[in-house]
Amino acid sequence: MSDARRRPGNDTWLLALVAGGHVLLFAWFFPHVWTMRNSGIGLFFDYGSRIVHGALPYRDFAAEYPPLAMGLFAAPRLVASTLARYFTAFVATLLVADLLALGGVAAAARASGASVVRATGAYTLALLAIGPIAIHQYDLVPAVATLGALWCAARGRPAGAGALLAAGVLLKAWPLLVVPVLLTWYLRDREWNSAWRGAGGALAVAVAVLLPWLLGGPGSLARMVGYHAGRGLQVESSYASVLLALHALRGGAAPLAFAAGSWNVAGGVAGALAALSGPVMGVAVLSAVLLAWRRLPPGRPGIAWLAHATLLVLLAALLASKVLSPQYLLWLLPFVAVASAAAPPRAGGAILGLFVVIGALTHYVFPAHYAQLLGGSTSATLALLLRNVLLALLAALVAATRWPGEGAPTRHQEPRPWPATTP
């Protein structure tokens, strides 16, 4: 047992030191290495300004983000009247989310018997690999809500898990993918009461947030859903990267079109792949959930198992999605950290190392060489293709690695001190 595990007080000093480093990243390093030209901050400022001046999203102006996200955009606008001040306030909000994620990762490592040093170090390295996009988009916030939902579930608090997961969905829809992960052991152990309590917590949050929009404009949210359903094959998706590579190898550039806020591959093949991506994603996610079901340990799974399963499901969804924007890597951030720390050292190091390379390649493609990618550059196209191949390799590694609680007890195995919830 390490010194950090023998003396829990050491964790406080470690977290304070690492947190101080994260403050420097968000306050100084990230803002100085990437311009706002590649940022979503301007759009968020515009949305926040409209809301502050009385406009209702979806009804009075088109918006592609869920309702809670609109509140997140409006909050910094209440204290910042200029774009520069708004940027500062928005980054401060994301710093709070980052510190919550850091603390959650450390708590998950401690609860699962993994090294807090490994977990917080993995989180920091993964954040550095993703880079400044962490402060130019808001995806860290739903990631924190999802990690909190897993923590509540592991602690036997299904209502809290449902409420936090619903909040994550209403910030950005992707946490909906985690619902089947939480249901796996409830259904296996017939914990119907826990499942209903989780559904009740989710319903309470959903009603509280959605009701004003449904009353103010019944068709407003449907327009937002239609916006995303009609999106094309985004150039960074796994499907598009193959099409781009085929065109680059033939010495030409793929036909592109800008729509719904992104560059997409145009043409009949791209359209067919975009239409097929929905069913393909359904099969990929279902396969990941079934594998998680088969790898359930006896008793209640702990936070490390839930993070491992969540990471696999999210990877499957990203690989099968018709849209794979750079900020989507932020979805994976806390779960990569927990999974790599709870895995055996060699496998954990491979998970983290792959993610770091994936993050570096993503930054190489966007924003560093995005114009070249759109112009058919062979090097940028092959870098994108390699990034997506490594994402698939990471998914395979996560699936094949010994899961927390599986096999013979080791110091990495997830303890299960909480009894199953009884009706």
Short mmCIF file of C-alpha atoms in Angstrom, two decimals:
data_model
loop_
_atom_site.label_atom_id
_atom_site.label_comp_id
_atom_site.label_asym_id
_atom_site.label_seq_id
_atom_site.Cartn_x
_atom_site.Cartn_y
_atom_site.Cartn_z
CA MET A 1 0.00 0.00 0.00
CA SER A 2 1.39 3.40 -1.00
CA ASP A 3 2.06 6.22 1.41
CA ALA A 4 -0.76 8.21 -0.15
CA ARG A 5 -3.14 5.39 0.69
CA ARG A 6 -1.82 4.98 4.23
CA ARG A 7 -2.12 8.67 4.96
CA PRO A 8 -5.32 10.06 3.41
CA GLY A 9 -4.29 13.57 4.43
CA ASN A 10 -1.62 13.42 1.74
CA ASP A 11 -4.42 13.36 -0.84
CA THR A 12 -5.47 16.83 0.26
CA TRP A 13 -2.03 18.28 -0.39
CA LEU A 14 -1.77 16.42 -3.68
CA LEU A 15 -5.16 17.66 -4.85
CA ALA A 16 -4.34 21.22 -3.80
CA LEU A 17 -1.09 21.10 -5.78
CA VAL A 18 -2.70 19.60 -8.90
CA ALA A 19 -5.68 21.97 -8.61
CA GLY A 20 -3.27 24.91 -8.55
CA GLY A 21 -1.75 23.63 -11.77
CA HIS A 22 -5.21 23.43 -13.34
CA VAL A 23 -5.93 27.02 -12.33
CA LEU A 24 -2.79 28.08 -14.22
CA LEU A 25 -3.86 26.02 -17.24
CA PHE A 26 -7.28 27.65 -17.41
CA ALA A 27 -6.26 31.17 -16.39
CA TRP A 28 -3.04 31.55 -18.36
CA PHE A 29 -1.81 28.69 -20.56
CA PHE A 30 -4.93 27.69 -22.52
CA PRO A 31 -6.11 31.28 -23.22
CA HIS A 32 -2.69 32.19 -24.63
CA VAL A 33 -2.14 29.30 -27.04
CA TRP A 34 -5.40 29.35 -28.99
CA THR A 35 -7.29 32.30 -30.40
CA MET A 36 -11.03 32.81 -30.02
CA ARG A 37 -11.37 32.50 -33.80
CA ASN A 38 -11.58 28.73 -33.30
CA SER A 39 -13.92 29.01 -30.35
CA GLY A 40 -17.61 28.65 -29.64
CA ILE A 41 -17.45 31.55 -27.16
CA GLY A 42 -18.75 34.12 -29.64
CA LEU A 43 -21.85 32.03 -30.34
CA PHE A 44 -22.42 31.43 -26.62
CA PHE A 45 -22.11 35.16 -25.98
CA ASP A 46 -24.69 35.86 -28.67
CA TYR A 47 -27.11 33.30 -27.21
CA GLY A 48 -26.57 34.64 -23.69
CA SER A 49 -27.14 38.23 -24.85
CA ARG A 50 -30.41 37.32 -26.57
CA ILE A 51 -31.67 35.54 -23.47
CA VAL A 52 -30.66 38.36 -21.14
CA HIS A 53 -32.62 40.77 -23.36
CA GLY A 54 -35.77 38.66 -23.09
CA ALA A 55 -35.67 36.37 -26.14
CA LEU A 56 -36.77 32.77 -25.68
CA PRO A 57 -34.52 30.11 -27.28
CA TYR A 58 -36.06 27.85 -29.93
CA ARG A 59 -39.11 30.14 -30.19
CA ASP A 60 -37.56 33.57 -30.81
CA PHE A 61 -34.26 32.38 -32.27
CA ALA A 62 -32.87 29.10 -33.52
CA ALA A 63 -30.47 27.25 -31.20
CA GLU A 64 -28.93 23.80 -31.45
CA TYR A 65 -28.16 23.28 -27.75
CA PRO A 66 -30.48 21.84 -25.05
CA PRO A 67 -32.27 24.08 -22.53
CA LEU A 68 -29.85 23.84 -19.60
CA ALA A 69 -27.00 24.78 -21.92
CA MET A 70 -28.83 27.98 -22.75
CA GLY A 71 -28.91 28.81 -19.05
CA LEU A 72 -25.19 28.06 -18.86
CA PHE A 73 -24.56 30.55 -21.69
CA ALA A 74 -26.77 33.21 -20.11
CA ALA A 75 -25.26 33.09 -16.61
CA PRO A 76 -21.86 34.67 -17.46
CA ARG A 77 -23.65 37.26 -19.58
CA LEU A 78 -25.38 38.57 -16.45
CA VAL A 79 -22.01 39.76 -15.11
CA ALA A 80 -20.18 40.50 -18.37
CA SER A 81 -21.37 42.99 -20.99
CA THR A 82 -18.46 42.63 -23.45
CA LEU A 83 -17.15 39.57 -25.26
CA ALA A 84 -13.75 39.81 -23.54
CA ARG A 85 -15.29 39.89 -20.08
CA TYR A 86 -17.72 37.16 -21.05
CA PHE A 87 -14.80 34.97 -22.08
CA THR A 88 -13.21 35.44 -18.65
CA ALA A 89 -16.45 34.63 -16.86
CA PHE A 90 -17.08 31.61 -19.06
CA VAL A 91 -13.58 30.24 -18.50
CA ALA A 92 -14.06 30.70 -14.75
CA THR A 93 -17.23 28.59 -15.00
CA LEU A 94 -15.35 25.88 -16.86
CA LEU A 95 -12.53 26.00 -14.30
CA VAL A 96 -15.08 25.19 -11.60
CA ALA A 97 -16.27 22.24 -13.69
CA ASP A 98 -12.68 21.10 -14.21
CA LEU A 99 -11.91 21.22 -10.48
CA LEU A 100 -15.09 19.28 -9.72
CA ALA A 101 -14.04 16.68 -12.28
CA LEU A 102 -10.55 16.50 -10.74
CA GLY A 103 -12.03 16.00 -7.27
CA GLY A 104 -14.47 13.41 -8.60
CA VAL A 105 -11.70 11.46 -10.29
CA ALA A 106 -9.66 11.49 -7.07
CA ALA A 107 -12.67 10.36 -5.01
CA ALA A 108 -13.42 7.58 -7.49
CA ALA A 109 -9.82 6.36 -7.33
CA ARG A 110 -9.85 6.41 -3.55
CA ALA A 111 -13.16 4.53 -3.35
CA SER A 112 -12.01 1.88 -5.81
CA GLY A 113 -8.65 1.24 -4.19
CA ALA A 114 -6.71 2.75 -7.09
CA SER A 115 -3.88 5.25 -6.82
CA VAL A 116 -5.04 8.85 -6.44
CA VAL A 117 -1.69 9.95 -7.90
CA ARG A 118 -2.27 7.84 -11.03
CA ALA A 119 -5.85 9.03 -11.38
CA THR A 120 -5.19 12.76 -11.02
CA GLY A 121 -2.04 12.51 -13.12
CA ALA A 122 -3.98 10.69 -15.84
CA TYR A 123 -6.71 13.32 -15.77
CA THR A 124 -4.18 16.14 -16.07
CA LEU A 125 -2.27 14.49 -18.94
CA ALA A 126 -5.51 13.75 -20.77
CA LEU A 127 -6.64 17.36 -20.33
CA LEU A 128 -3.31 18.65 -21.69
CA ALA A 129 -3.61 16.30 -24.66
CA ILE A 130 -7.05 17.67 -25.52
CA GLY A 131 -5.71 21.19 -25.10
CA PRO A 132 -7.34 24.63 -25.13
CA ILE A 133 -10.60 23.43 -26.64
CA ALA A 134 -11.47 22.60 -23.02
CA ILE A 135 -12.10 26.34 -22.42
CA HIS A 136 -13.64 27.13 -25.80
CA GLN A 137 -16.48 24.62 -25.53
CA TYR A 138 -18.59 23.59 -22.55
CA ASP A 139 -18.48 19.79 -22.77
CA LEU A 140 -16.67 19.48 -19.43
CA VAL A 141 -19.88 20.50 -17.66
CA PRO A 142 -22.07 17.55 -18.80
CA ALA A 143 -19.07 15.26 -18.25
CA VAL A 144 -18.97 16.36 -14.59
CA ALA A 145 -22.72 15.82 -14.24
CA THR A 146 -22.34 12.32 -15.68
CA LEU A 147 -19.46 11.46 -13.36
CA GLY A 148 -21.60 12.68 -10.44
CA ALA A 149 -24.43 10.44 -11.61
CA LEU A 150 -22.11 7.41 -11.60
CA TRP A 151 -20.91 8.32 -8.11
CA CYS A 152 -24.48 8.52 -6.80
CA ALA A 153 -25.32 5.19 -8.42
CA ALA A 154 -22.29 3.50 -6.89
CA ARG A 155 -23.26 4.90 -3.49
CA GLY A 156 -26.76 3.50 -3.71
CA ARG A 157 -28.49 6.83 -4.41
CA PRO A 158 -30.43 6.18 -7.62
CA ALA A 159 -32.63 9.28 -7.37
CA GLY A 160 -29.54 11.50 -7.30
CA ALA A 161 -28.02 9.52 -10.17
CA GLY A 162 -31.15 10.00 -12.25
CA ALA A 163 -31.34 13.71 -11.48
CA LEU A 164 -27.70 14.37 -12.38
CA LEU A 165 -27.89 12.27 -15.53
CA ALA A 166 -31.00 14.17 -16.64
CA ALA A 167 -29.16 17.44 -15.99
CA GLY A 168 -26.32 16.17 -18.18
CA VAL A 169 -28.73 15.27 -20.98
CA LEU A 170 -30.33 18.72 -20.78
CA LEU A 171 -26.87 20.27 -21.08
CA LYS A 172 -25.84 18.11 -24.02
CA ALA A 173 -27.73 15.03 -25.13
CA TRP A 174 -24.88 12.50 -25.03
CA PRO A 175 -25.25 11.47 -21.33
CA LEU A 176 -28.40 9.68 -22.47
CA LEU A 177 -25.99 6.97 -23.68
CA VAL A 178 -25.08 6.23 -20.05
CA VAL A 179 -28.63 5.28 -19.04
CA PRO A 180 -28.26 1.61 -20.11
CA VAL A 181 -24.98 1.40 -18.16
CA LEU A 182 -26.81 2.33 -14.96
CA LEU A 183 -29.66 -0.04 -15.77
CA THR A 184 -27.46 -3.10 -16.29
CA TRP A 185 -27.10 -4.16 -12.68
CA TYR A 186 -30.51 -2.86 -11.60
CA LEU A 187 -32.09 -5.23 -14.13
CA ARG A 188 -29.70 -8.08 -13.41
CA ASP A 189 -30.40 -7.99 -9.67
CA ARG A 190 -34.06 -7.04 -10.13
CA GLU A 191 -33.62 -3.83 -8.14
CA TRP A 192 -36.87 -2.41 -9.47
CA ASN A 193 -37.18 0.10 -6.65
CA SER A 194 -33.76 1.59 -7.46
CA ALA A 195 -34.62 1.78 -11.16
CA TRP A 196 -37.92 3.57 -10.41
CA ARG A 197 -36.24 5.98 -8.00
CA GLY A 198 -33.64 6.81 -10.65
CA ALA A 199 -36.38 7.38 -13.22
CA GLY A 200 -38.23 9.58 -10.73
CA GLY A 201 -35.17 11.76 -10.13
CA ALA A 202 -34.62 12.12 -13.88
CA LEU A 203 -38.27 12.94 -14.52
CA ALA A 204 -38.33 15.62 -11.82
CA VAL A 205 -35.37 17.45 -13.36
CA ALA A 206 -36.69 17.03 -16.92
CA VAL A 207 -40.12 18.42 -16.03
CA ALA A 208 -38.67 21.36 -14.09
CA VAL A 209 -36.40 22.35 -16.98
CA LEU A 210 -38.54 21.53 -20.02
CA LEU A 211 -41.97 22.67 -18.85
CA PRO A 212 -41.39 26.42 -19.41
CA TRP A 213 -40.30 25.72 -23.01
CA LEU A 214 -43.19 23.36 -23.68
CA LEU A 215 -45.66 25.92 -22.36
CA GLY A 216 -44.03 28.85 -24.13
CA GLY A 217 -43.64 27.17 -27.52
CA PRO A 218 -44.79 23.55 -27.90
CA GLY A 219 -42.93 23.04 -31.18
CA SER A 220 -39.74 24.80 -30.14
CA LEU A 221 -37.79 21.79 -28.89
CA ALA A 222 -38.86 19.73 -31.90
CA ARG A 223 -37.00 22.19 -34.14
CA MET A 224 -33.83 21.64 -32.14
CA VAL A 225 -34.15 17.86 -32.49
CA GLY A 226 -34.80 18.20 -36.21
CA TYR A 227 -31.68 20.33 -36.58
CA HIS A 228 -29.47 17.50 -35.33
CA ALA A 229 -31.37 14.72 -37.11
CA GLY A 230 -30.78 16.46 -40.43
CA ARG A 231 -27.03 16.96 -40.06
CA GLY A 232 -24.76 15.58 -42.74
CA LEU A 233 -21.62 13.45 -42.61
CA GLN A 234 -19.18 15.67 -40.70
CA VAL A 235 -15.63 15.59 -42.05
CA GLU A 236 -14.05 14.33 -38.81
CA SER A 237 -16.34 11.33 -38.39
CA SER A 238 -14.95 7.85 -38.87
CA TYR A 239 -16.99 7.37 -42.07
CA ALA A 240 -15.87 10.68 -43.54
CA SER A 241 -12.21 10.08 -42.71
CA VAL A 242 -12.27 6.96 -44.90
CA LEU A 243 -13.91 8.85 -47.78
CA LEU A 244 -11.42 11.71 -47.44
CA ALA A 245 -8.51 9.26 -47.43
CA LEU A 246 -9.77 7.51 -50.57
CA HIS A 247 -10.05 10.84 -52.41
CA ALA A 248 -6.61 11.94 -51.16
CA LEU A 249 -4.99 8.71 -52.35
CA ARG A 250 -6.51 9.33 -55.78
CA GLY A 251 -4.99 12.81 -55.78
CA GLY A 252 -8.16 14.81 -55.31
CA ALA A 253 -10.31 16.43 -52.65
CA ALA A 254 -13.69 15.13 -51.55
CA PRO A 255 -16.73 17.34 -52.28
CA LEU A 256 -17.63 19.31 -49.16
CA ALA A 257 -20.57 21.44 -48.07
CA PHE A 258 -21.02 23.66 -45.01
CA ALA A 259 -24.31 23.10 -43.20
CA ALA A 260 -25.64 22.99 -39.63
CA GLY A 261 -22.48 24.59 -38.28
CA SER A 262 -19.97 22.09 -39.68
CA TRP A 263 -18.16 21.04 -42.84
CA ASN A 264 -19.64 17.82 -44.21
CA VAL A 265 -18.74 15.44 -47.00
CA ALA A 266 -21.23 15.82 -49.85
CA GLY A 267 -22.45 13.30 -52.40
CA GLY A 268 -24.58 10.19 -52.62
CA VAL A 269 -22.24 7.87 -50.73
CA ALA A 270 -21.86 10.35 -47.89
CA GLY A 271 -25.61 10.81 -47.71
CA ALA A 272 -26.16 7.05 -47.53
CA LEU A 273 -23.57 6.70 -44.78
CA ALA A 274 -25.15 9.54 -42.82
CA ALA A 275 -28.52 7.80 -43.05
CA LEU A 276 -27.01 4.48 -41.95
CA SER A 277 -25.07 5.99 -39.06
CA GLY A 278 -28.13 6.00 -36.76
CA PRO A 279 -28.77 2.24 -36.96
CA VAL A 280 -25.01 1.56 -36.85
CA MET A 281 -24.70 3.62 -33.67
CA GLY A 282 -27.62 1.75 -32.13
CA VAL A 283 -25.95 -1.59 -32.82
CA ALA A 284 -22.55 -0.36 -31.58
CA VAL A 285 -23.95 1.01 -28.32
CA LEU A 286 -26.09 -2.08 -27.75
CA SER A 287 -23.05 -4.31 -28.29
CA ALA A 288 -21.04 -2.29 -25.76
CA VAL A 289 -23.88 -2.49 -23.21
CA LEU A 290 -24.24 -6.26 -23.70
CA LEU A 291 -20.50 -6.68 -23.16
CA ALA A 292 -20.78 -4.59 -19.99
CA TRP A 293 -23.63 -6.84 -18.84
CA ARG A 294 -21.45 -9.91 -19.35
CA ARG A 295 -18.57 -8.31 -17.44
CA LEU A 296 -20.65 -7.33 -14.40
CA PRO A 297 -18.91 -8.45 -11.20
CA PRO A 298 -20.88 -10.06 -8.35
CA GLY A 299 -22.70 -7.61 -6.12
CA ARG A 300 -23.01 -3.89 -6.71
CA PRO A 301 -20.50 -2.51 -9.23
CA GLY A 302 -18.38 0.32 -7.91
CA ILE A 303 -17.52 3.64 -9.49
CA ALA A 304 -14.48 2.28 -11.38
CA TRP A 305 -16.58 -0.40 -13.13
CA LEU A 306 -19.21 2.20 -14.04
CA ALA A 307 -16.53 4.54 -15.44
CA HIS A 308 -15.02 1.67 -17.44
CA ALA A 309 -18.39 0.69 -18.92
CA THR A 310 -19.26 4.33 -19.64
CA LEU A 311 -15.96 4.84 -21.45
CA LEU A 312 -16.62 1.83 -23.69
CA VAL A 313 -20.19 2.92 -24.52
CA LEU A 314 -19.09 6.48 -25.35
CA LEU A 315 -16.26 5.25 -27.56
CA ALA A 316 -18.66 2.99 -29.44
CA ALA A 317 -21.04 5.91 -29.96
CA LEU A 318 -18.33 8.30 -31.14
CA LEU A 319 -16.95 5.82 -33.66
CA ALA A 320 -20.43 5.15 -35.09
CA SER A 321 -21.66 8.76 -35.06
CA LYS A 322 -21.96 10.86 -38.21
CA VAL A 323 -20.58 13.81 -36.23
CA LEU A 324 -17.29 13.67 -34.31
CA SER A 325 -16.32 17.21 -33.34
CA PRO A 326 -12.99 17.73 -31.51
CA GLN A 327 -14.68 18.74 -28.24
CA TYR A 328 -16.37 15.34 -28.05
CA LEU A 329 -13.12 14.01 -26.59
CA LEU A 330 -13.97 15.98 -23.46
CA TRP A 331 -16.83 13.53 -22.88
CA LEU A 332 -14.26 10.81 -22.27
CA LEU A 333 -11.89 12.78 -20.06
CA PRO A 334 -12.89 11.78 -16.48
CA PHE A 335 -13.69 8.21 -17.48
CA VAL A 336 -10.33 7.69 -19.16
CA ALA A 337 -8.66 8.90 -15.96
CA VAL A 338 -10.63 6.56 -13.66
CA ALA A 339 -10.42 3.57 -16.01
CA SER A 340 -6.67 3.92 -16.56
CA ALA A 341 -5.99 4.29 -12.82
CA ALA A 342 -8.18 1.31 -11.84
CA ALA A 343 -6.82 -1.00 -14.56
CA PRO A 344 -3.65 -3.09 -14.12
CA PRO A 345 -0.63 -0.79 -14.61
CA ARG A 346 0.33 -1.94 -18.10
CA ALA A 347 -3.21 -1.81 -19.47
CA GLY A 348 -3.90 1.47 -17.68
CA GLY A 349 -0.79 3.02 -19.15
CA ALA A 350 -1.82 1.85 -22.62
CA ILE A 351 -5.31 3.37 -22.21
CA LEU A 352 -3.87 6.71 -21.13
CA GLY A 353 -1.09 6.67 -23.73
CA LEU A 354 -3.51 5.99 -26.57
CA PHE A 355 -5.79 8.79 -25.42
CA VAL A 356 -2.88 11.24 -25.24
CA VAL A 357 -1.88 10.41 -28.84
CA ILE A 358 -5.53 10.71 -29.93
CA GLY A 359 -5.72 14.14 -28.31
CA ALA A 360 -2.49 15.28 -29.98
CA LEU A 361 -3.69 14.11 -33.41
CA THR A 362 -7.02 15.83 -32.88
CA HIS A 363 -5.26 19.12 -32.15
CA TYR A 364 -3.06 18.59 -35.22
CA VAL A 365 -6.16 18.28 -37.38
CA PHE A 366 -8.17 21.02 -35.66
CA PRO A 367 -7.30 23.81 -35.50
CA ALA A 368 -3.69 23.46 -36.65
CA HIS A 369 -4.31 21.95 -40.11
CA TYR A 370 -8.05 22.22 -40.60
CA ALA A 371 -7.81 24.34 -43.73
CA GLN A 372 -5.43 21.80 -45.23
CA LEU A 373 -7.83 18.98 -44.35
CA LEU A 374 -10.67 20.74 -46.14
CA GLY A 375 -8.38 21.31 -49.10
CA GLY A 376 -7.57 17.62 -49.47
CA SER A 377 -4.09 17.57 -47.86
CA THR A 378 -2.84 14.00 -47.69
CA SER A 379 -0.94 14.53 -44.41
CA ALA A 380 -3.91 16.10 -42.61
CA THR A 381 -6.28 13.47 -43.97
CA LEU A 382 -4.05 10.59 -42.90
CA ALA A 383 -3.63 12.17 -39.46
CA LEU A 384 -7.43 12.24 -39.11
CA LEU A 385 -7.74 8.65 -40.31
CA LEU A 386 -5.04 7.55 -37.85
CA ARG A 387 -6.85 9.39 -35.04
CA ASN A 388 -10.05 7.47 -35.75
CA VAL A 389 -8.21 4.15 -36.08
CA LEU A 390 -6.64 4.77 -32.67
CA LEU A 391 -10.08 5.55 -31.23
CA ALA A 392 -11.21 2.12 -32.44
CA LEU A 393 -8.07 0.57 -30.95
CA LEU A 394 -8.77 2.32 -27.64
CA ALA A 395 -12.31 0.92 -27.63
CA ALA A 396 -10.94 -2.58 -28.27
CA LEU A 397 -8.39 -2.17 -25.47
CA VAL A 398 -11.03 -0.96 -22.99
CA ALA A 399 -13.22 -3.92 -23.92
CA ALA A 400 -10.39 -6.46 -23.58
CA THR A 401 -8.76 -5.12 -20.40
CA ARG A 402 -9.67 -6.80 -17.11
CA TRP A 403 -12.59 -4.80 -15.77
CA PRO A 404 -12.69 -3.56 -12.15
CA GLY A 405 -13.99 -6.30 -9.86
CA GLU A 406 -13.28 -9.02 -12.42
CA GLY A 407 -11.06 -12.01 -11.75
CA ALA A 408 -8.92 -12.66 -8.70
CA PRO A 409 -8.85 -9.90 -6.06
CA THR A 410 -5.99 -7.47 -6.50
CA ARG A 411 -5.17 -4.06 -5.16
CA HIS A 412 -6.84 -2.66 -8.29
CA GLN A 413 -10.11 -4.47 -7.68
CA GLU A 414 -13.15 -2.35 -6.87
CA PRO A 415 -14.30 -2.89 -3.29
CA ARG A 416 -18.06 -3.29 -2.88
CA PRO A 417 -18.86 -2.06 0.65
CA TRP A 418 -22.42 -1.02 -0.19
CA PRO A 419 -25.18 -3.61 -0.01
CA ALA A 420 -27.72 -3.84 -2.77
CA THR A 421 -30.66 -1.48 -2.42
CA THR A 422 -33.72 -3.33 -1.17
CA PRO A 423 -37.29 -2.48 -2.18
#
